[in-house]
Amino acid sequence: MNVGPSAGNAVNPTAFRGTLGLALAMGMGRFFYTPVLPLMVAALHWSTTPGAWIATANYVGYFFGCLVIARGWVDPDRVTYRVALVASTLCLFAVPVSESLAWQGVVRTLAGVASGLIFVSITGHIPFVARRPLDSGVVYAGVGTGILISGAIVLAASSVLDWRGLWLVCAVISTVFTLIAWNWPLPARNEGDSQPAQTTPPHAQPTDTPVTPTRRRALASLTAGHFFQGAGYIIIGTYLVVLAEPVFGESAAASTWIVAGAATAVSPLIWSNVAARIGTRRGLALCYSLQVGGAVLAVFSTNPILLFVSAILFGGTFIGVVMMVIGVGTQMGISAAAAKLMTWYSLGQIAGPALVAIALSETIIGSFIAAAILLALGMGLTLFGALSGTTEK
């Protein structure tokens, strides 16, 4: 699809629509739960367990939303995308309706499905609308933009609104973003030139080369590593503000989420430049090392400065890891490597909160120790796969 000639340094309005689409689907539809969770725990007298199971339900929904498109059961067309935009916003409005855990679980599951549908619909079409390489980073920055906004809502309004009011504010902003993101260019339903979901442009798709035993083992190591990455990062992403609450207080703890969001927003541009300069494998090793270091630092973060550094390392690395792992999988020349990697990544996001709910519900520090261990395992397996399965160019 041709969206017009290059416009130099002018803002690409199509990319901006994608930015807001990912902001409402991911940063708000999925991750607004993180900064508002301490307020809900205090108001509803929850332990860590209910919050962990509700988070798990959301990640199950997200996995299902991605899966139905990956398996071809639903097409990432204009109708699917727009229905998901509306559903994501309606789910934000629905959260305050009832305190029932069953209600919360159902709503957050549906929100996860909508987020998955939006994410795949947008990212799968980036190669067809980007005027220049920068546009891809602009679109992916929507995740961090939404995270930043979600933290800002809680930090700015929690002194005058309870948790219900905060969800409604988020829903209103999501409504505005829905209107702007509405015309993200996708084929109409049953349109003949419908494009399948993909995460890289056609010229970058891997060729169908013979899969040697070495490459098969390397891909297995990458997928296992990406599973542990998903499990470890999502524990931090869900409970970072809860960890910060004793240091900052219930409301001000959201400032760590704002910092994480700002780091996430710029990270796609940073890590794409790093990988271009030093190579994908070296960039991946550096990014992963910083992420593991941030997780370890969080365990010992008893003052604001350390918590902010940990938030920066978390927000500034998790998208970078995903981008570069998919890049390594593509370099291997294995068909559908990206789809396999993201499937296991999504499964890890389900397993992480479930582990907290089952075994670590009484210790937030224990949850972060588990996250650091999971990320370290992910780093080891991922780098082994990258080193054994690719040749740096």
Coordinates of C-alpha atoms in Angstrom, one line a residue, residues 146-357:
G146 CA 0.6 4.6 26.6
I147 CA 2.6 3.4 29.6
L148 CA 3.7 7.0 30.3
I149 CA 0.1 8.3 30.0
S150 CA -1.2 5.6 32.3
G151 CA 1.3 6.5 35.0
A152 CA 0.6 10.2 34.5
I153 CA -3.2 9.7 35.0
V154 CA -2.6 8.0 38.4
L155 CA 0.0 10.4 39.5
A156 CA -2.0 13.5 38.6
A157 CA -5.5 12.4 39.5
S158 CA -5.3 9.9 42.4
S159 CA -5.5 12.6 45.0
V160 CA -9.0 13.5 43.9
L161 CA -10.3 10.3 42.3
D162 CA -10.6 6.8 43.6
W163 CA -9.6 3.7 41.5
R164 CA -12.9 3.7 39.7
G165 CA -12.6 7.3 38.6
L166 CA -9.0 6.7 37.4
W167 CA -10.3 3.8 35.1
L168 CA -12.9 6.2 33.7
V169 CA -10.4 8.9 33.0
C170 CA -8.3 6.3 31.2
A171 CA -11.3 5.2 29.2
V172 CA -12.1 8.7 28.1
I173 CA -8.6 9.3 26.8
S174 CA -8.8 5.9 25.1
T175 CA -12.0 7.0 23.4
V176 CA -10.1 10.1 21.9
F177 CA -7.2 7.9 20.8
T178 CA -9.7 5.4 19.2
L179 CA -11.1 8.2 17.0
I180 CA -7.6 9.3 15.9
A181 CA -6.4 5.7 15.3
W182 CA -9.6 4.7 13.5
N183 CA -8.2 5.1 10.0
W184 CA -5.0 3.0 10.3
P185 CA -4.8 1.6 6.8
L186 CA -6.0 -2.0 6.6
P187 CA -7.8 -3.9 3.9
A188 CA -11.6 -4.1 4.0
R189 CA -13.1 -7.4 4.9
N190 CA -12.9 -9.9 2.0
E191 CA -10.8 -7.4 0.0
G192 CA -8.8 -9.3 -2.6
D193 CA -5.4 -7.8 -1.7
S194 CA -5.7 -8.6 2.0
Q195 CA -2.2 -9.1 3.5
P196 CA -1.5 -11.7 6.1
A197 CA -0.2 -10.6 9.4
Q198 CA 3.6 -10.3 9.5
T199 CA 6.2 -8.4 11.5
T200 CA 8.8 -7.7 8.8
P201 CA 8.6 -6.3 5.3
P202 CA 8.4 -8.7 2.4
H203 CA 12.1 -8.2 1.4
A204 CA 13.2 -9.1 5.0
Q205 CA 11.1 -12.3 5.2
P206 CA 13.3 -15.4 5.7
T207 CA 13.7 -17.7 2.8
D208 CA 12.8 -21.4 3.0
T209 CA 16.3 -22.7 3.5
P210 CA 16.9 -26.3 4.7
V211 CA 16.7 -26.6 8.4
T212 CA 19.8 -28.2 9.7
P213 CA 19.9 -29.9 13.1
T214 CA 22.1 -27.1 14.4
R215 CA 19.6 -24.4 13.3
R216 CA 16.8 -26.5 14.8
R217 CA 18.5 -26.6 18.1
A218 CA 19.3 -22.9 17.9
L219 CA 15.7 -22.0 17.3
A220 CA 14.6 -24.3 20.1
S221 CA 17.0 -22.4 22.4
L222 CA 15.7 -19.1 21.2
T223 CA 12.1 -20.0 21.7
A224 CA 12.8 -21.4 25.2
G225 CA 14.7 -18.2 26.0
H226 CA 11.9 -16.0 24.8
F227 CA 9.4 -17.9 27.0
F228 CA 11.5 -17.1 30.1
Q229 CA 11.9 -13.5 28.8
G230 CA 8.1 -13.2 28.6
A231 CA 7.6 -14.7 32.1
G232 CA 10.3 -12.5 33.7
Y233 CA 9.6 -9.2 32.1
I234 CA 5.8 -9.4 32.7
I235 CA 6.3 -10.0 36.5
I236 CA 8.3 -6.7 36.6
G237 CA 5.8 -5.0 34.4
T238 CA 2.9 -6.0 36.6
Y239 CA 4.4 -5.4 40.0
L240 CA 6.9 -2.5 39.6
V241 CA 4.5 0.0 41.1
V242 CA 3.5 -2.3 43.9
L243 CA 7.2 -2.7 44.7
A244 CA 7.6 1.1 44.7
E245 CA 4.5 1.8 46.9
P246 CA 6.3 1.5 50.3
V247 CA 9.0 4.0 49.1
F248 CA 6.8 6.5 47.4
G249 CA 3.3 6.0 48.8
E250 CA 0.2 4.6 46.9
S251 CA -0.2 7.6 44.5
A252 CA 3.4 8.8 43.9
A253 CA 4.5 5.2 43.2
A254 CA 3.0 5.7 39.7
S255 CA 6.0 8.0 39.0
T256 CA 8.1 4.9 38.4
W257 CA 5.7 3.8 35.7
I258 CA 6.0 7.2 34.0
V259 CA 9.7 6.8 34.0
A260 CA 9.4 3.3 32.6
G261 CA 7.0 4.6 29.9
A262 CA 9.3 7.3 28.8
A263 CA 12.2 4.8 28.5
T264 CA 10.0 2.4 26.6
A265 CA 8.9 5.1 24.1
V266 CA 12.4 5.9 23.0
S267 CA 13.9 2.4 23.3
P268 CA 12.9 1.1 19.8
L269 CA 14.9 3.9 18.1
I270 CA 17.8 3.5 20.5
W271 CA 18.2 -0.3 20.1
S272 CA 17.7 -0.3 16.3
N273 CA 20.6 2.2 16.1
V274 CA 22.7 0.1 18.5
A275 CA 22.1 -3.1 16.5
A276 CA 23.0 -1.3 13.3
R277 CA 26.3 -0.1 14.8
I278 CA 27.5 -3.2 16.7
G279 CA 25.5 -6.0 15.2
T280 CA 22.3 -7.7 16.4
R281 CA 23.9 -10.4 18.6
R282 CA 26.1 -7.9 20.4
G283 CA 23.2 -5.5 20.8
L284 CA 21.0 -8.3 22.1
A285 CA 23.7 -9.3 24.7
L286 CA 24.0 -5.7 25.9
C287 CA 20.3 -5.1 26.0
Y288 CA 19.6 -8.4 27.9
S289 CA 22.4 -7.7 30.3
L290 CA 20.9 -4.3 31.2
Q291 CA 17.5 -5.9 31.6
V292 CA 18.8 -8.6 34.0
G293 CA 20.8 -5.9 35.9
G294 CA 17.6 -3.8 36.3
A295 CA 15.7 -6.8 37.7
V296 CA 18.4 -7.6 40.2
L297 CA 18.6 -3.9 41.2
A298 CA 14.9 -3.8 41.8
V299 CA 15.3 -6.5 44.5
F300 CA 17.5 -4.1 46.4
S301 CA 15.7 -0.9 45.6
T302 CA 14.9 0.7 48.9
N303 CA 15.2 4.3 47.8
P304 CA 13.8 6.4 44.9
I305 CA 16.9 6.7 42.9
L306 CA 17.5 3.0 42.6
L307 CA 13.8 2.4 41.8
F308 CA 14.0 5.0 39.0
V309 CA 17.1 3.4 37.6
S310 CA 15.4 0.0 37.7
A311 CA 12.3 1.5 36.0
I312 CA 14.6 3.0 33.2
L313 CA 16.4 -0.4 32.7
F314 CA 13.0 -2.2 32.5
G315 CA 11.3 0.2 30.2
G316 CA 14.4 0.8 28.0
T317 CA 15.1 -2.9 27.3
F318 CA 12.1 -5.2 26.9
I319 CA 11.0 -4.0 23.5
G320 CA 14.7 -4.0 22.4
V321 CA 15.0 -7.6 23.4
V322 CA 11.9 -8.6 21.4
M323 CA 13.0 -6.6 18.3
M324 CA 16.5 -8.2 18.3
V325 CA 15.4 -11.7 19.1
I326 CA 13.0 -11.6 16.1
G327 CA 15.9 -10.2 14.1
V328 CA 18.1 -13.1 15.0
G329 CA 15.3 -15.6 14.2
T330 CA 14.9 -14.0 10.8
Q331 CA 18.7 -14.1 10.1
M332 CA 18.5 -17.9 10.6
G333 CA 16.4 -18.2 7.5
I334 CA 13.8 -20.3 9.2
S335 CA 10.2 -19.7 7.9
A336 CA 7.8 -18.4 10.5
A337 CA 10.5 -18.0 13.1
A338 CA 8.9 -14.7 14.3
A339 CA 5.5 -16.3 14.8
K340 CA 7.0 -19.2 16.8
L341 CA 9.0 -16.8 19.0
M342 CA 6.1 -14.6 19.8
T343 CA 3.9 -17.6 20.6
W344 CA 6.3 -18.7 23.3
Y345 CA 6.7 -15.1 24.5
S346 CA 3.0 -14.8 25.0
L347 CA 2.9 -18.1 26.9
G348 CA 5.6 -16.9 29.2
Q349 CA 3.5 -13.8 29.9
I350 CA 0.8 -16.2 31.1
A351 CA 3.1 -18.3 33.2
G352 CA 4.8 -15.4 35.0
P353 CA 1.8 -14.0 36.9
A354 CA 0.5 -17.5 37.4
L355 CA 3.8 -18.4 39.2
V356 CA 3.3 -15.4 41.5
A357 CA -0.3 -16.3 42.2

